[in-house]
Amino acid sequence: MTTLIWIVALLVVVAVYLSWTAGRLDRLHSRLDAARAALDAQLLRRASVAQELATAGVLDPAASIVLVQAAHAARQAEEEQREVAESELSQALRAVFAESGQVEAVREAPGGEAALGELTEAVRRVPMARRFHNDAVRAARALRRHRKVRWFRLAGHAPFPMAFEMDDEPPAALTAQVG
């Protein structure tokens, strides 16, 4: 009888531990979903501000075309091509704002200071949002790699979390204006 009590107690302890681990994994997945939503919002904001600035008529025509095309591609990209499209928008922003002369031209236009401030904030927030997302991915992956999670299928049918890898370096001329 004593052996049976010990076996039941052991099973209860294991069940509580597995339940706690499943709850932790669920919280990590929720954190991952929130981080992905925040990243998507920041990427959309950056593309929207870039497109708005490109169509405002304050940039030279070639820069406007490059920026409009990259921003539109980033906003319309399918999930499989999103990282590439967002990287191309980063490259277009760096090409357009490669030198401070373009920044000054925008600043001198009516409403240019506000638009430039909004773009600067948008390009500064994307790397932070991406870092938070990739940190959440790293934590979820680490827990999902444990044997107990795999053996007992504690992750359920949730897809394996993937990091969002893109070129998110902001234009130097924009970041120099902030400092």
PDB file of C-alpha atoms in Angstrom:
ATOM      1  CA  MET A   1       0.000   0.000   0.000  1.00  0.00           C
ATOM      2  CA  THR A   2       2.850   2.388   0.840  1.00  0.00           C
ATOM      3  CA  THR A   3       4.385   1.772  -2.588  1.00  0.00           C
ATOM      4  CA  LEU A   4       1.124   2.677  -4.261  1.00  0.00           C
ATOM      5  CA  ILE A   5       0.955   5.949  -2.324  1.00  0.00           C
ATOM      6  CA  TRP A   6       4.508   6.818  -3.364  1.00  0.00           C
ATOM      7  CA  ILE A   7       3.754   6.031  -7.021  1.00  0.00           C
ATOM      8  CA  VAL A   8       0.616   8.195  -6.941  1.00  0.00           C
ATOM      9  CA  ALA A   9       2.536  11.014  -5.220  1.00  0.00           C
ATOM     10  CA  LEU A  10       5.300  10.785  -7.834  1.00  0.00           C
ATOM     11  CA  LEU A  11       2.751  10.863 -10.654  1.00  0.00           C
ATOM     12  CA  VAL A  12       1.079  13.930  -9.116  1.00  0.00           C
ATOM     13  CA  VAL A  13       4.448  15.710  -8.835  1.00  0.00           C
ATOM     14  CA  VAL A  14       5.313  14.863 -12.464  1.00  0.00           C
ATOM     15  CA  ALA A  15       1.866  15.995 -13.627  1.00  0.00           C
ATOM     16  CA  VAL A  16       2.188  19.304 -11.752  1.00  0.00           C
ATOM     17  CA  TYR A  17       5.673  19.849 -13.193  1.00  0.00           C
ATOM     18  CA  LEU A  18       4.505  19.112 -16.742  1.00  0.00           C
ATOM     19  CA  SER A  19       1.501  21.377 -16.272  1.00  0.00           C
ATOM     20  CA  TRP A  20       3.749  24.175 -15.026  1.00  0.00           C
ATOM     21  CA  THR A  21       6.074  23.686 -18.024  1.00  0.00           C
ATOM     22  CA  ALA A  22       3.120  23.716 -20.449  1.00  0.00           C
ATOM     23  CA  GLY A  23       1.867  26.935 -18.849  1.00  0.00           C
ATOM     24  CA  ARG A  24       5.307  28.491 -19.176  1.00  0.00           C
ATOM     25  CA  LEU A  25       5.459  27.488 -22.830  1.00  0.00           C
ATOM     26  CA  ASP A  26       1.994  28.933 -23.385  1.00  0.00           C
ATOM     27  CA  ARG A  27       3.088  32.238 -21.823  1.00  0.00           C
ATOM     28  CA  LEU A  28       6.169  32.280 -24.057  1.00  0.00           C
ATOM     29  CA  HIS A  29       3.997  31.718 -27.116  1.00  0.00           C
ATOM     30  CA  SER A  30       1.715  34.566 -26.011  1.00  0.00           C
ATOM     31  CA  ARG A  31       4.747  36.804 -25.541  1.00  0.00           C
ATOM     32  CA  LEU A  32       5.949  35.754 -28.984  1.00  0.00           C
ATOM     33  CA  ASP A  33       2.587  36.634 -30.553  1.00  0.00           C
ATOM     34  CA  ALA A  34       2.610  40.041 -28.868  1.00  0.00           C
ATOM     35  CA  ALA A  35       6.186  40.707 -29.969  1.00  0.00           C
ATOM     36  CA  ARG A  36       5.334  39.723 -33.553  1.00  0.00           C
ATOM     37  CA  ALA A  37       2.309  42.027 -33.547  1.00  0.00           C
ATOM     38  CA  ALA A  38       4.480  44.889 -32.257  1.00  0.00           C
ATOM     39  CA  LEU A  39       7.095  44.183 -34.922  1.00  0.00           C
ATOM     40  CA  ASP A  40       4.456  44.101 -37.651  1.00  0.00           C
ATOM     41  CA  ALA A  41       3.047  47.403 -36.402  1.00  0.00           C
ATOM     42  CA  GLN A  42       6.473  49.064 -36.429  1.00  0.00           C
ATOM     43  CA  LEU A  43       7.285  47.729 -39.895  1.00  0.00           C
ATOM     44  CA  LEU A  44       3.947  48.952 -41.213  1.00  0.00           C
ATOM     45  CA  ARG A  45       4.460  52.343 -39.589  1.00  0.00           C
ATOM     46  CA  ARG A  46       7.926  52.668 -41.137  1.00  0.00           C
ATOM     47  CA  ALA A  47       6.655  51.729 -44.600  1.00  0.00           C
ATOM     48  CA  SER A  48       3.679  54.076 -44.287  1.00  0.00           C
ATOM     49  CA  VAL A  49       5.788  57.028 -43.188  1.00  0.00           C
ATOM     50  CA  ALA A  50       8.333  56.360 -45.930  1.00  0.00           C
ATOM     51  CA  GLN A  51       5.585  56.145 -48.545  1.00  0.00           C
ATOM     52  CA  GLU A  52       3.926  59.307 -47.245  1.00  0.00           C
ATOM     53  CA  LEU A  53       7.227  61.188 -47.340  1.00  0.00           C
ATOM     54  CA  ALA A  54       8.016  59.903 -50.828  1.00  0.00           C
ATOM     55  CA  THR A  55       4.669  61.073 -52.202  1.00  0.00           C
ATOM     56  CA  ALA A  56       4.809  64.487 -50.473  1.00  0.00           C
ATOM     57  CA  GLY A  57       6.909  65.999 -53.261  1.00  0.00           C
ATOM     58  CA  VAL A  58       9.793  67.073 -51.034  1.00  0.00           C
ATOM     59  CA  LEU A  59      12.283  64.509 -52.343  1.00  0.00           C
ATOM     60  CA  ASP A  60      13.820  64.505 -55.788  1.00  0.00           C
ATOM     61  CA  PRO A  61      11.856  62.390 -58.309  1.00  0.00           C
ATOM     62  CA  ALA A  62      14.353  59.507 -58.474  1.00  0.00           C
ATOM     63  CA  ALA A  63      14.491  59.195 -54.679  1.00  0.00           C
ATOM     64  CA  SER A  64      10.701  59.371 -54.493  1.00  0.00           C
ATOM     65  CA  ILE A  65      10.289  56.549 -56.992  1.00  0.00           C
ATOM     66  CA  VAL A  66      12.809  54.328 -55.208  1.00  0.00           C
ATOM     67  CA  LEU A  67      11.221  54.969 -51.833  1.00  0.00           C
ATOM     68  CA  VAL A  68       7.622  54.535 -53.030  1.00  0.00           C
ATOM     69  CA  GLN A  69       8.420  51.231 -54.735  1.00  0.00           C
ATOM     70  CA  ALA A  70      10.304  49.835 -51.735  1.00  0.00           C
ATOM     71  CA  ALA A  71       7.645  50.973 -49.250  1.00  0.00           C
ATOM     72  CA  HIS A  72       4.826  49.593 -51.383  1.00  0.00           C
ATOM     73  CA  ALA A  73       6.645  46.274 -51.797  1.00  0.00           C
ATOM     74  CA  ALA A  74       7.197  46.068 -48.033  1.00  0.00           C
ATOM     75  CA  ARG A  75       3.528  46.755 -47.291  1.00  0.00           C
ATOM     76  CA  GLN A  76       2.246  44.252 -49.866  1.00  0.00           C
ATOM     77  CA  ALA A  77       4.800  41.460 -49.334  1.00  0.00           C
ATOM     78  CA  GLU A  78       3.607  37.953 -48.600  1.00  0.00           C
ATOM     79  CA  GLU A  79       4.879  36.399 -45.371  1.00  0.00           C
ATOM     80  CA  GLU A  80       7.552  34.351 -47.172  1.00  0.00           C
ATOM     81  CA  GLN A  81       9.005  37.464 -48.843  1.00  0.00           C
ATOM     82  CA  ARG A  82       8.501  39.908 -45.985  1.00  0.00           C
ATOM     83  CA  GLU A  83      12.056  39.827 -44.645  1.00  0.00           C
ATOM     84  CA  VAL A  84      13.509  40.534 -48.094  1.00  0.00           C
ATOM     85  CA  ALA A  85      11.039  43.335 -48.811  1.00  0.00           C
ATOM     86  CA  GLU A  86      11.682  44.992 -45.448  1.00  0.00           C
ATOM     87  CA  SER A  87      15.448  44.726 -46.001  1.00  0.00           C
ATOM     88  CA  GLU A  88      15.034  46.363 -49.390  1.00  0.00           C
ATOM     89  CA  LEU A  89      13.102  49.210 -47.756  1.00  0.00           C
ATOM     90  CA  SER A  90      15.961  49.670 -45.288  1.00  0.00           C
ATOM     91  CA  GLN A  91      18.418  49.797 -48.188  1.00  0.00           C
ATOM     92  CA  ALA A  92      16.229  52.281 -50.057  1.00  0.00           C
ATOM     93  CA  LEU A  93      16.004  54.515 -46.986  1.00  0.00           C
ATOM     94  CA  ARG A  94      19.789  54.421 -46.616  1.00  0.00           C
ATOM     95  CA  ALA A  95      20.218  55.215 -50.319  1.00  0.00           C
ATOM     96  CA  VAL A  96      17.781  58.137 -50.256  1.00  0.00           C
ATOM     97  CA  PHE A  97      19.084  59.559 -46.991  1.00  0.00           C
ATOM     98  CA  ALA A  98      22.748  58.706 -47.600  1.00  0.00           C
ATOM     99  CA  GLU A  99      23.773  62.278 -47.031  1.00  0.00           C
ATOM    100  CA  SER A 100      22.485  65.012 -44.816  1.00  0.00           C
ATOM    101  CA  GLY A 101      21.625  67.247 -47.813  1.00  0.00           C
ATOM    102  CA  GLN A 102      18.496  65.219 -48.519  1.00  0.00           C
ATOM    103  CA  VAL A 103      17.537  65.439 -44.846  1.00  0.00           C
ATOM    104  CA  GLU A 104      17.952  69.210 -44.909  1.00  0.00           C
ATOM    105  CA  ALA A 105      15.841  69.475 -48.080  1.00  0.00           C
ATOM    106  CA  VAL A 106      13.019  67.593 -46.346  1.00  0.00           C
ATOM    107  CA  ARG A 107      13.409  69.632 -43.165  1.00  0.00           C
ATOM    108  CA  GLU A 108      13.038  72.928 -45.085  1.00  0.00           C
ATOM    109  CA  ALA A 109       9.772  71.866 -46.733  1.00  0.00           C
ATOM    110  CA  PRO A 110       6.479  72.783 -45.027  1.00  0.00           C
ATOM    111  CA  GLY A 111       5.715  70.042 -42.497  1.00  0.00           C
ATOM    112  CA  GLY A 112       9.084  68.473 -43.245  1.00  0.00           C
ATOM    113  CA  GLU A 113      10.355  68.667 -39.682  1.00  0.00           C
ATOM    114  CA  ALA A 114       7.390  66.645 -38.379  1.00  0.00           C
ATOM    115  CA  ALA A 115       7.619  64.110 -41.210  1.00  0.00           C
ATOM    116  CA  LEU A 116      11.340  63.709 -40.650  1.00  0.00           C
ATOM    117  CA  GLY A 117      10.812  63.230 -36.921  1.00  0.00           C
ATOM    118  CA  GLU A 118       8.181  60.595 -37.541  1.00  0.00           C
ATOM    119  CA  LEU A 119      10.426  58.748 -40.010  1.00  0.00           C
ATOM    120  CA  THR A 120      13.372  58.920 -37.614  1.00  0.00           C
ATOM    121  CA  GLU A 121      11.277  57.447 -34.804  1.00  0.00           C
ATOM    122  CA  ALA A 122       9.946  54.732 -37.108  1.00  0.00           C
ATOM    123  CA  VAL A 123      13.393  53.621 -38.297  1.00  0.00           C
ATOM    124  CA  ARG A 124      14.710  53.651 -34.710  1.00  0.00           C
ATOM    125  CA  ARG A 125      11.854  51.515 -33.367  1.00  0.00           C
ATOM    126  CA  VAL A 126      12.087  48.730 -35.961  1.00  0.00           C
ATOM    127  CA  PRO A 127      15.401  47.301 -34.663  1.00  0.00           C
ATOM    128  CA  MET A 128      14.100  47.371 -31.082  1.00  0.00           C
ATOM    129  CA  ALA A 129      10.868  45.596 -32.031  1.00  0.00           C
ATOM    130  CA  ARG A 130      12.830  43.030 -34.050  1.00  0.00           C
ATOM    131  CA  ARG A 131      15.191  42.446 -31.130  1.00  0.00           C
ATOM    132  CA  PHE A 132      12.265  41.885 -28.720  1.00  0.00           C
ATOM    133  CA  HIS A 133      10.665  39.478 -31.190  1.00  0.00           C
ATOM    134  CA  ASN A 134      13.871  37.519 -31.753  1.00  0.00           C
ATOM    135  CA  ASP A 135      14.498  37.341 -27.989  1.00  0.00           C
ATOM    136  CA  ALA A 136      11.030  35.846 -27.523  1.00  0.00           C
ATOM    137  CA  VAL A 137      11.752  33.385 -30.348  1.00  0.00           C
ATOM    138  CA  ARG A 138      15.039  32.393 -28.711  1.00  0.00           C
ATOM    139  CA  ALA A 139      13.355  31.771 -25.339  1.00  0.00           C
ATOM    140  CA  ALA A 140      10.532  29.728 -26.868  1.00  0.00           C
ATOM    141  CA  ARG A 141      12.966  27.677 -28.956  1.00  0.00           C
ATOM    142  CA  ALA A 142      15.140  26.951 -25.931  1.00  0.00           C
ATOM    143  CA  LEU A 143      12.178  25.603 -23.973  1.00  0.00           C
ATOM    144  CA  ARG A 144      10.801  23.666 -26.925  1.00  0.00           C
ATOM    145  CA  ARG A 145      14.140  21.891 -27.399  1.00  0.00           C
ATOM    146  CA  HIS A 146      13.894  20.224 -23.971  1.00  0.00           C
ATOM    147  CA  ARG A 147      13.153  16.514 -24.127  1.00  0.00           C
ATOM    148  CA  LYS A 148      10.192  16.716 -21.752  1.00  0.00           C
ATOM    149  CA  VAL A 149       8.489  19.229 -24.056  1.00  0.00           C
ATOM    150  CA  ARG A 150       9.064  17.067 -27.127  1.00  0.00           C
ATOM    151  CA  TRP A 151       8.229  13.728 -25.475  1.00  0.00           C
ATOM    152  CA  PHE A 152       4.993  14.916 -23.924  1.00  0.00           C
ATOM    153  CA  ARG A 153       4.191  17.217 -26.868  1.00  0.00           C
ATOM    154  CA  LEU A 154       3.606  20.158 -24.577  1.00  0.00           C
ATOM    155  CA  ALA A 155       3.821  22.630 -27.465  1.00  0.00           C
ATOM    156  CA  GLY A 156       0.709  21.140 -29.023  1.00  0.00           C
ATOM    157  CA  HIS A 157       0.281  22.131 -32.644  1.00  0.00           C
ATOM    158  CA  ALA A 158       1.918  25.547 -32.343  1.00  0.00           C
ATOM    159  CA  PRO A 159       4.354  26.194 -35.187  1.00  0.00           C
ATOM    160  CA  PHE A 160       8.041  26.268 -34.359  1.00  0.00           C
ATOM    161  CA  PRO A 161       8.953  29.927 -33.785  1.00  0.00           C
ATOM    162  CA  MET A 162      11.072  31.558 -36.455  1.00  0.00           C
ATOM    163  CA  ALA A 163      13.256  34.612 -36.012  1.00  0.00           C
ATOM    164  CA  PHE A 164      12.699  37.660 -38.226  1.00  0.00           C
ATOM    165  CA  GLU A 165      16.001  38.362 -39.947  1.00  0.00           C
ATOM    166  CA  MET A 166      16.296  41.541 -41.936  1.00  0.00           C
ATOM    167  CA  ASP A 167      18.588  44.468 -42.607  1.00  0.00           C
ATOM    168  CA  ASP A 168      17.292  47.085 -40.198  1.00  0.00           C
ATOM    169  CA  GLU A 169      20.206  49.498 -40.058  1.00  0.00           C
ATOM    170  CA  PRO A 170      18.818  53.039 -40.092  1.00  0.00           C
ATOM    171  CA  PRO A 171      20.168  55.744 -42.419  1.00  0.00           C
ATOM    172  CA  ALA A 172      23.143  57.472 -40.820  1.00  0.00           C
ATOM    173  CA  ALA A 173      21.889  60.922 -41.814  1.00  0.00           C
ATOM    174  CA  LEU A 174      18.653  60.367 -39.883  1.00  0.00           C
ATOM    175  CA  THR A 175      20.242  58.956 -36.749  1.00  0.00           C
ATOM    176  CA  ALA A 176      22.856  61.749 -36.732  1.00  0.00           C
ATOM    177  CA  GLN A 177      20.013  64.312 -36.492  1.00  0.00           C
ATOM    178  CA  VAL A 178      18.715  62.714 -33.280  1.00  0.00           C
ATOM    179  CA  GLY A 179      21.983  62.737 -31.315  1.00  0.00           C
TER     180      GLY A 179
END
